[in-house]
Amino acid sequence: MASVTVRGIESLEITVQTGLFIDNEFVPATNGTTLDVENPTTAKHLATVSAAQKEDVDRAVQSAKKTFTTWRKAEPSTRRELLNKLADIVERDGSQLASLEALEGGLLYRDSLNFHVAQAVENLRYFAGWADKVDGTTLSISQGLAYTRRQPIGVCAAIVPWNTLMIFFWKLAPAIAAGNTLIIKTAELTPLWGRKVGEMIREAGFPPGVINILPGLGSVAGQALSEHNEINKVAFTGSTATGRRVMQAAARSNLKKVSLELGGKGPSIVFDDADFENALLWTTIGISMSNGQICAAGSRIYVQDTIYDRFLAEFSKRSRDAVHGDPLLPETTKGAVVSKAQLDKILSYVEKGKSSGLRLLHGGEKLPGDGYFVANTAFADVVQDHSIMREEIFGPFASIASFSTEQEVIDKANDSDLGLNSAVFTNNVNRAMRVSDALEAGTVTVNCWGLVHANTPFGGVKQSGFGRDMGHEALDGWTVTKTVKYNLLN
């Protein structure tokens, strides 16, 4: 099978297989179908790779189905050792994965290496430790004895987004620890790092068919996975609109189990008793990290009116300027957004804000260069019902408004169809507890934003989805509970 060589950090040569990863081999797609990969930093062609078709999904399903009959009987210690071995390889070759994220996704190399890759390793090791602890309970019943067993679901699928490789491992680690076989569809915009992970899976010693990786279009490969009658579970991370289609396909087919981690419009709430410098730091990070292309981004910022003007001045001073350019270079603080379509979407929301007469605090323009660079952008005094306050933009775009009372800001924060992530900044412990309890979100961080740990569950409420990644709760999504009852005879 063909390969492509690209240059990463410090001109590191990285060779990536261009085929689909099925049965531990890289193979061409049906009819030789391919897709082109673009480097968003230069807006130039980066690679051409195979794109999975419906027939390729069928091949992967049969591979996973055949392997499951033996894999489900593997000792938990085997699964633990393989996950730990994969963690070691990912850690060893993290510079390659981070380079590929930078090249095809525009993400800063150092952010990918120190956060995304580090999170991948942490999750692999965390769930490796769970492999021999997926247990049940023993129950007394009137006729005798009952017990439960948590068993693997079987052939499962995961459809992961383009914005971070760590989500790939959020799905893989618990699915494999629980004893399932897994088919993962990587995004069409960023298919290279997934193929490199395929090489690592093979090196780690996973049996053929345990993990298959299919890059391809969501409308083709993603649809085929969602509606396949021999896939028993699909996990999806992406937009709310696509999540609806995944659920519809699951319902039309075999009523497969579904978990969804969808869009967000996260509120960051700054009270006047907060540590001002700390709040500035985290609200800036919350909307600029990965260029705001994160579902958990703190894109709605509510600031108490007594410190509002001061906050606007300092927030703008600290977030408006960035050094844009090659994400592999250490001096770069802003990479490109992932595609021209994403750039155009962000700029269209800028125009919506301007045309409504909203106050542009800073940014709002494409930055110089051939790539898809957009300035950090913020609008102030944004009304609650405006589209830039209500719709997920997925870019470095903050919508800021003031509030007076605690109840007012709770109502504003909860006035959204989405409920994924939120942040509260206050030095009043009682207030922090009250507001955290009242916010309709899957995660609330206090005096920080977006901290991620393998042992803490992550997921949404309302139209941000259901099911959890990470934490022991993630295993619930990859297991089924069987009850066995004994009628004890005299």
Coordinates of C-alpha atoms in Angstrom, one line a residue:
M1 CA 0.0 0.0 0.0
A2 CA 1.2 3.5 -0.8
S3 CA 2.5 6.0 1.8
V4 CA 3.2 9.7 2.0
T5 CA 6.0 11.5 3.8
V6 CA 5.6 14.9 5.4
R7 CA 7.9 17.0 7.5
G8 CA 6.9 17.8 11.1
I9 CA 8.6 19.5 14.0
E10 CA 12.3 20.4 13.3
S11 CA 11.9 18.9 9.8
L12 CA 11.1 15.4 11.3
E13 CA 10.3 13.1 8.4
I14 CA 7.0 11.3 9.1
T15 CA 5.8 8.5 6.8
V16 CA 2.1 7.8 6.9
Q17 CA 0.3 4.9 5.2
T18 CA -2.5 6.1 2.9
G19 CA -4.8 3.1 3.1
L20 CA -7.6 2.1 5.3
F21 CA -6.6 0.2 8.5
I22 CA -8.6 -3.1 8.4
D23 CA -7.4 -6.4 10.0
N24 CA -4.1 -4.8 10.9
E25 CA -3.3 -4.1 7.3
F26 CA -3.4 -0.9 5.2
V27 CA -5.6 -1.5 2.2
P28 CA -7.1 0.7 -0.6
A29 CA -10.7 1.7 -0.5
T30 CA -13.3 0.2 -2.8
N31 CA -12.8 1.4 -6.4
G32 CA -9.7 3.2 -5.3
T33 CA -11.7 6.1 -3.8
T34 CA -9.6 8.8 -2.3
L35 CA -9.8 12.2 -0.6
D36 CA -7.4 15.1 -0.7
V37 CA -6.0 16.5 2.5
E38 CA -5.1 20.2 2.8
N39 CA -2.7 22.1 5.0
P40 CA -4.7 25.0 6.4
T41 CA -1.6 26.9 7.2
T42 CA -0.7 27.2 3.5
A43 CA -4.0 26.3 1.8
K44 CA -2.0 23.8 -0.2
H45 CA -2.4 20.1 -0.9
L46 CA -0.8 18.0 1.8
A47 CA -1.7 14.4 0.9
T48 CA -4.1 12.1 -0.9
V49 CA -5.5 9.1 1.1
S50 CA -8.0 6.4 0.8
A51 CA -11.6 7.2 1.7
A52 CA -13.8 4.4 3.1
Q53 CA -17.0 3.5 1.2
K54 CA -20.0 1.4 2.3
E55 CA -18.3 -1.8 1.1
D56 CA -15.2 -1.0 3.2
V57 CA -17.4 -0.5 6.3
D58 CA -18.8 -4.0 5.6
R59 CA -15.3 -5.4 5.4
A60 CA -14.3 -3.8 8.7
V61 CA -17.5 -5.0 10.4
Q62 CA -16.9 -8.6 9.3
S63 CA -13.3 -8.3 10.5
A64 CA -14.5 -7.0 13.9
K65 CA -17.3 -9.5 14.2
K66 CA -15.0 -12.5 13.5
T67 CA -12.4 -11.3 16.0
F68 CA -14.9 -10.5 18.7
T69 CA -15.7 -14.3 19.2
T70 CA -12.2 -14.7 20.6
W71 CA -11.3 -11.2 21.8
R72 CA -14.2 -11.2 24.3
K73 CA -12.7 -14.2 26.0
A74 CA -9.2 -12.7 26.3
E75 CA -8.0 -12.3 29.8
P76 CA -8.5 -8.8 31.2
S77 CA -4.7 -8.8 31.9
T78 CA -4.2 -9.1 28.1
R79 CA -6.3 -6.1 27.4
R80 CA -4.5 -4.2 30.2
E81 CA -1.1 -5.0 28.8
L82 CA -2.0 -4.1 25.3
L83 CA -3.5 -0.7 26.3
N84 CA -0.4 0.1 28.4
K85 CA 1.8 -0.9 25.5
L86 CA -0.1 1.4 23.1
A87 CA 0.2 4.2 25.7
D88 CA 4.0 3.7 25.7
I89 CA 4.2 3.9 21.9
V90 CA 1.9 6.9 21.7
E91 CA 4.1 8.6 24.3
R92 CA 7.3 7.6 22.5
D93 CA 6.1 8.9 19.1
G94 CA 4.1 11.8 20.4
S95 CA 6.1 14.3 18.3
Q96 CA 4.8 12.6 15.2
L97 CA 1.2 12.7 16.2
A98 CA 1.5 16.4 17.3
S99 CA 3.2 17.3 14.1
L100 CA 0.4 15.7 12.1
E101 CA -2.2 17.6 14.0
A102 CA -0.4 20.8 13.3
L103 CA 0.0 20.0 9.6
E104 CA -3.5 18.9 8.8
G105 CA -5.5 20.7 11.5
G106 CA -3.6 23.9 12.1
L107 CA -3.3 23.2 15.8
L108 CA -0.2 24.5 17.7
Y109 CA 2.3 21.7 18.0
R110 CA 3.0 22.4 21.7
D111 CA -0.7 22.3 22.5
S112 CA -1.1 19.0 20.8
L113 CA 1.9 17.4 22.4
N114 CA 1.4 18.7 25.9
F115 CA -2.4 18.4 26.0
H116 CA -3.9 16.2 23.3
V117 CA -1.1 13.5 23.2
A118 CA -0.7 13.7 26.9
Q119 CA -4.4 13.1 27.4
A120 CA -4.3 10.2 25.0
V121 CA -1.6 8.5 27.1
E122 CA -3.4 9.3 30.3
N123 CA -6.7 7.8 29.1
L124 CA -5.0 4.6 27.8
R125 CA -3.3 4.0 31.1
Y126 CA -6.4 4.9 33.1
F127 CA -8.6 2.4 31.3
A128 CA -5.9 -0.2 31.2
G129 CA -6.3 -0.2 34.9
W130 CA -10.0 -0.8 34.6
A131 CA -9.7 -3.8 32.3
D132 CA -9.8 -6.3 35.2
K133 CA -12.3 -4.3 37.3
V134 CA -15.4 -4.3 35.1
D135 CA -17.4 -6.3 37.7
G136 CA -21.0 -6.9 38.7
T137 CA -23.0 -7.3 41.9
T138 CA -24.4 -10.2 44.0
L139 CA -28.0 -9.9 45.1
S140 CA -30.3 -11.8 47.4
I141 CA -33.7 -12.8 46.0
S142 CA -36.5 -14.6 47.6
Q143 CA -36.0 -17.9 45.8
G144 CA -32.2 -17.9 46.1
L145 CA -29.4 -15.8 44.6
A146 CA -28.8 -13.5 41.7
Y147 CA -25.8 -11.8 40.2
T148 CA -25.0 -9.3 37.5
R149 CA -22.3 -9.3 34.9
R150 CA -21.2 -6.4 32.8
Q151 CA -20.4 -7.8 29.4
P152 CA -19.0 -6.2 26.2
I153 CA -21.5 -5.0 23.7
G154 CA -19.7 -6.5 20.7
V155 CA -18.9 -4.8 17.5
C156 CA -18.9 -1.1 18.1
A157 CA -18.2 2.1 16.1
A158 CA -16.9 5.5 17.0
I159 CA -17.1 8.6 14.8
V160 CA -14.6 11.2 16.0
P161 CA -14.1 14.9 15.0
W162 CA -11.2 16.7 13.4
N163 CA -10.4 19.1 16.2
T164 CA -8.4 16.9 18.6
L165 CA -6.9 13.4 18.5
M166 CA -7.5 12.9 22.2
I167 CA -11.2 12.2 21.6
F168 CA -10.1 9.2 19.5
F169 CA -8.6 7.7 22.6
W170 CA -11.5 8.8 24.8
K171 CA -13.5 6.2 22.8
L172 CA -10.9 3.6 22.2
A173 CA -9.6 3.1 25.7
P174 CA -12.9 2.2 27.5
A175 CA -14.3 0.3 24.5
I176 CA -11.3 -2.0 24.4
A177 CA -10.9 -2.3 28.2
A178 CA -14.5 -3.5 28.3
G179 CA -13.7 -6.2 25.7
N180 CA -15.4 -4.8 22.6
T181 CA -14.0 -4.7 19.0
L182 CA -14.1 -1.2 17.6
I183 CA -14.3 0.5 14.2
I184 CA -13.3 4.2 14.3
K185 CA -14.1 6.7 11.6
T186 CA -11.7 9.6 11.6
A187 CA -12.6 12.9 10.0
E188 CA -12.1 13.7 6.4
L189 CA -10.3 17.0 7.1
T190 CA -7.7 15.3 9.4
P191 CA -7.2 11.7 8.4
L192 CA -3.4 11.4 8.8
W193 CA -2.8 11.0 12.5
G194 CA -5.4 8.2 12.7
R195 CA -3.4 6.2 10.2
K196 CA -0.3 6.7 12.3
V197 CA -2.2 5.4 15.3
G198 CA -3.0 2.3 13.2
E199 CA 0.7 1.6 12.8
M200 CA 1.0 2.0 16.6
I201 CA -1.9 -0.4 17.3
R202 CA -0.2 -3.0 15.1
E203 CA 3.1 -2.5 16.8
A204 CA 1.5 -2.8 20.2
G205 CA 0.3 -6.3 19.3
F206 CA -3.4 -6.0 19.1
P207 CA -4.9 -9.0 17.2
P208 CA -6.2 -8.2 13.7
G209 CA -9.8 -6.9 13.8
V210 CA -9.8 -5.6 17.3
I211 CA -9.4 -2.0 16.1
N212 CA -10.1 -0.9 12.6
I213 CA -9.7 2.7 11.4
L214 CA -11.7 4.1 8.5
P215 CA -11.1 7.7 7.4
G216 CA -13.8 8.9 5.0
L217 CA -16.7 11.3 4.5
G218 CA -19.3 11.5 7.2
S219 CA -22.1 11.2 4.6
V220 CA -20.6 8.0 3.3
A221 CA -18.6 6.1 5.9
G222 CA -20.2 7.7 8.9
Q223 CA -23.7 7.0 7.6
A224 CA -22.8 3.4 6.8
L225 CA -21.6 2.8 10.3
S226 CA -24.6 4.5 11.9
E227 CA -27.1 2.4 10.0
H228 CA -25.2 -0.9 9.9
N229 CA -27.3 -3.8 11.3
E230 CA -24.3 -5.7 12.7
I231 CA -22.9 -2.8 14.7
N232 CA -24.3 -2.8 18.2
K233 CA -23.2 0.6 19.4
V234 CA -22.1 3.9 17.9
A235 CA -20.4 6.8 19.8
F236 CA -20.3 10.1 18.0
T237 CA -18.6 13.4 18.8
G238 CA -19.5 16.4 16.6
S239 CA -22.3 18.8 15.8
T240 CA -25.8 18.5 17.2
A241 CA -27.3 18.4 13.6
T242 CA -25.1 15.4 12.7
G243 CA -25.8 13.8 16.1
R244 CA -29.5 13.8 15.2
R245 CA -28.8 12.0 11.9
V246 CA -26.7 9.4 13.8
M247 CA -29.7 8.7 16.1
Q248 CA -32.1 8.5 13.2
A249 CA -29.9 6.0 11.4
A250 CA -29.5 3.9 14.6
A251 CA -33.3 3.9 15.0
R252 CA -34.0 3.0 11.4
S253 CA -31.6 0.1 11.5
N254 CA -31.1 -2.2 14.5
L255 CA -31.8 0.2 17.4
K256 CA -28.1 0.1 18.3
K257 CA -26.9 1.8 21.4
V258 CA -25.9 5.5 20.9
S259 CA -23.8 8.0 22.9
L260 CA -23.5 11.5 21.7
E261 CA -21.1 14.4 22.7
L262 CA -22.3 17.3 20.7
G263 CA -22.1 21.1 20.4
G264 CA -21.6 23.6 23.2
K265 CA -22.0 27.3 23.8
G266 CA -20.3 27.4 27.2
P267 CA -20.9 30.3 29.6
S268 CA -18.0 31.7 31.6
I269 CA -19.3 33.7 34.5
V270 CA -17.1 36.3 36.2
F271 CA -18.3 37.7 39.6
D272 CA -16.8 40.9 41.0
D273 CA -15.3 39.0 44.0
A274 CA -13.3 36.7 41.7
D275 CA -9.5 36.8 41.4
F276 CA -9.4 39.2 38.5
E277 CA -6.1 38.1 37.0
N278 CA -7.1 34.5 37.2
A279 CA -10.4 35.1 35.6
L280 CA -8.8 37.0 32.8
L281 CA -6.3 34.2 32.2
W282 CA -8.8 31.4 32.0
T283 CA -11.5 33.3 30.0
T284 CA -8.8 34.2 27.5
I285 CA -7.6 30.6 27.3
G286 CA -11.2 29.3 27.1
I287 CA -12.0 31.0 23.8
S288 CA -8.5 31.0 22.2
M289 CA -7.2 27.5 22.8
S290 CA -7.2 25.6 19.6
N291 CA -8.6 28.7 18.0
G292 CA -11.8 28.2 19.8
Q293 CA -12.5 25.1 17.8
I294 CA -13.5 23.1 20.9
C295 CA -17.1 22.1 21.8
A296 CA -16.3 23.1 25.4
A297 CA -15.1 26.6 24.4
G298 CA -16.1 29.4 26.8
S299 CA -17.7 31.4 24.0
R300 CA -20.3 33.3 26.2
I301 CA -18.7 35.5 28.8
Y302 CA -20.9 37.1 31.4
V303 CA -19.2 39.7 33.7
Q304 CA -20.7 41.4 36.7
D305 CA -21.5 45.0 35.9
T306 CA -19.4 46.4 38.7
I307 CA -16.2 45.2 37.0
Y308 CA -17.5 45.0 33.4
D309 CA -15.7 47.9 31.8
R310 CA -12.4 47.1 33.5
F311 CA -12.8 43.5 32.3
L312 CA -13.5 44.5 28.7
A313 CA -10.4 46.7 28.6
E314 CA -8.1 44.0 30.0
F315 CA -9.6 41.1 28.1
S316 CA -9.2 42.9 24.9
K317 CA -5.6 43.9 25.7
R318 CA -4.7 40.3 26.4
S319 CA -6.6 38.4 23.8
R320 CA -6.6 40.6 20.7
D321 CA -3.0 40.2 19.6
A322 CA -1.5 36.9 18.6
V323 CA 1.5 35.7 16.5
H324 CA -0.1 33.8 13.6
G325 CA 1.8 31.5 11.4
D326 CA 3.3 28.0 11.2
P327 CA 2.0 26.0 14.1
L328 CA 5.2 23.9 14.2
L329 CA 7.2 27.0 15.2
P330 CA 7.7 27.9 18.9
E331 CA 7.0 31.6 18.4
T332 CA 3.6 31.0 16.9
T333 CA 0.6 31.5 19.2
K334 CA -2.2 31.2 16.7
G335 CA -2.5 28.6 14.0
A336 CA -5.0 28.6 11.1
V337 CA -8.6 27.4 11.5
V338 CA -9.1 24.0 9.9
S339 CA -10.6 25.0 6.5
K340 CA -11.8 27.8 4.3
A341 CA -15.4 26.7 5.1
Q342 CA -14.7 27.2 8.8
L343 CA -13.0 30.6 8.1
D344 CA -16.0 31.7 6.1
K345 CA -18.4 30.6 8.8
I346 CA -16.6 32.6 11.5
L347 CA -16.5 35.7 9.3
S348 CA -20.2 35.3 8.5
Y349 CA -20.9 35.6 12.2
V350 CA -18.7 38.7 12.4
E351 CA -20.9 40.3 9.7
K352 CA -24.1 39.3 11.6
G353 CA -22.7 41.1 14.7
K354 CA -21.7 44.2 12.8
S355 CA -24.9 44.4 10.8
S356 CA -26.9 44.3 14.1
G357 CA -24.9 47.3 15.4
L358 CA -23.2 45.3 18.1
R359 CA -19.9 46.7 19.6
L360 CA -16.9 44.9 18.1
L361 CA -14.3 44.9 20.8
H362 CA -11.5 43.6 18.7
G363 CA -10.7 41.3 15.7
G364 CA -13.3 40.3 13.2
E365 CA -11.0 40.0 10.1
K366 CA -9.0 37.5 8.2
L367 CA -5.3 37.8 9.0
P368 CA -2.6 38.1 6.3
G369 CA -1.2 35.0 4.7
D370 CA -2.3 32.3 2.3
G371 CA -3.7 30.1 5.1
Y372 CA -7.0 30.3 6.9
F373 CA -6.1 32.7 9.7
V374 CA -8.7 34.7 11.5
A375 CA -8.1 37.2 14.3
N376 CA -9.3 36.6 17.8
T377 CA -12.7 38.3 17.9
A378 CA -14.9 39.6 20.7
F379 CA -18.2 41.5 20.7
A380 CA -19.3 43.4 23.8
D381 CA -22.8 44.2 25.1
V382 CA -24.3 41.3 23.2
V383 CA -28.0 40.8 23.7
Q384 CA -29.2 37.4 24.9
D385 CA -31.2 36.6 21.8
H386 CA -28.6 37.4 19.2
S387 CA -27.3 34.5 17.1
I388 CA -23.7 35.1 18.1
M389 CA -24.8 34.5 21.7
R390 CA -26.9 31.5 21.0
E391 CA -25.3 29.5 18.1
E392 CA -22.0 27.6 18.2
I393 CA -19.5 29.3 16.0
F394 CA -16.5 27.1 16.6
G395 CA -13.8 29.7 16.4
P396 CA -11.9 32.3 18.4
F397 CA -15.1 34.3 18.9
A398 CA -16.3 35.6 22.3
S399 CA -19.7 37.2 23.0
I400 CA -19.6 39.2 26.2
A401 CA -22.4 40.7 28.2
S402 CA -22.9 42.1 31.7
F403 CA -25.1 41.0 34.6
S404 CA -26.1 42.4 38.0
T405 CA -27.4 39.5 40.2
E406 CA -26.6 35.9 40.7
Q407 CA -30.0 34.7 39.6
E408 CA -29.9 36.9 36.5
V409 CA -26.7 35.3 35.3
I410 CA -27.9 31.8 36.1
D411 CA -31.0 32.4 34.0
K412 CA -28.8 33.8 31.1
A413 CA -26.4 30.9 31.3
N414 CA -29.2 28.3 31.2
D415 CA -31.0 30.1 28.4
S416 CA -29.5 27.8 25.8
D417 CA -30.4 24.6 24.0
L418 CA -26.9 23.4 24.8
G419 CA -25.3 22.3 28.0
L420 CA -21.8 20.9 27.7
N421 CA -19.3 23.0 29.7
S422 CA -19.4 26.0 31.9
A423 CA -17.1 28.0 34.2
V424 CA -17.6 30.1 37.3
F425 CA -15.2 32.6 38.7
T426 CA -15.7 33.7 42.4
N427 CA -13.9 33.6 45.7
N428 CA -17.2 33.0 47.5
V429 CA -17.3 29.2 48.2
N430 CA -21.0 29.3 48.9
R431 CA -21.8 31.1 45.7
A432 CA -19.6 28.7 43.7
M433 CA -21.6 25.8 45.1
R434 CA -25.0 27.5 44.5
V435 CA -24.2 28.5 40.9
S436 CA -22.5 25.2 40.0
D437 CA -25.6 23.3 41.3
A438 CA -27.9 25.6 39.3
L439 CA -26.1 25.5 35.9
E440 CA -27.5 23.2 33.3
A441 CA -24.2 21.7 32.1
G442 CA -22.4 18.4 32.1
T443 CA -19.3 20.0 33.5
V444 CA -18.7 23.1 35.7
T445 CA -15.2 24.3 36.5
V446 CA -14.6 26.8 39.3
N447 CA -11.9 29.4 38.9
C448 CA -10.6 27.7 35.9
W449 CA -11.7 26.5 32.5
G450 CA -11.6 23.2 30.7
L451 CA -9.4 21.1 32.9
V452 CA -9.5 17.5 31.6
H453 CA -8.6 14.4 33.6
A454 CA -9.0 10.8 32.6
N455 CA -10.8 10.0 35.9
T456 CA -13.5 12.7 35.6
P457 CA -16.5 12.1 33.3
F458 CA -17.2 14.5 30.4
G459 CA -20.4 14.9 28.5
G460 CA -23.4 17.1 28.0
V461 CA -27.0 17.6 28.9
K462 CA -29.9 19.0 26.8
Q463 CA -28.9 19.1 23.1
S464 CA -25.2 18.7 23.9
G465 CA -25.9 15.0 24.0
F466 CA -25.8 12.1 26.5
G467 CA -23.4 9.5 27.6
R468 CA -20.0 10.1 29.1
D469 CA -16.4 10.0 28.1
M470 CA -13.7 9.4 30.7
G471 CA -14.1 8.4 34.3
H472 CA -15.5 5.0 35.3
E473 CA -18.9 6.2 34.0
A474 CA -17.6 5.8 30.5
L475 CA -17.6 2.1 30.9
D476 CA -21.3 2.1 31.2
G477 CA -21.5 3.2 27.6
W478 CA -19.5 0.2 26.4
T479 CA -21.0 -2.6 28.4
V480 CA -24.4 -4.3 28.9
T481 CA -25.6 -5.7 32.2
K482 CA -26.7 -9.3 32.3
T483 CA -28.7 -10.6 35.3
V484 CA -28.3 -14.3 36.2
K485 CA -30.8 -15.7 38.8
Y486 CA -30.4 -19.0 40.6
N487 CA -33.4 -20.8 42.1
L488 CA -31.7 -22.7 44.9
L489 CA -33.3 -26.2 45.2
N490 CA -33.6 -27.9 48.6

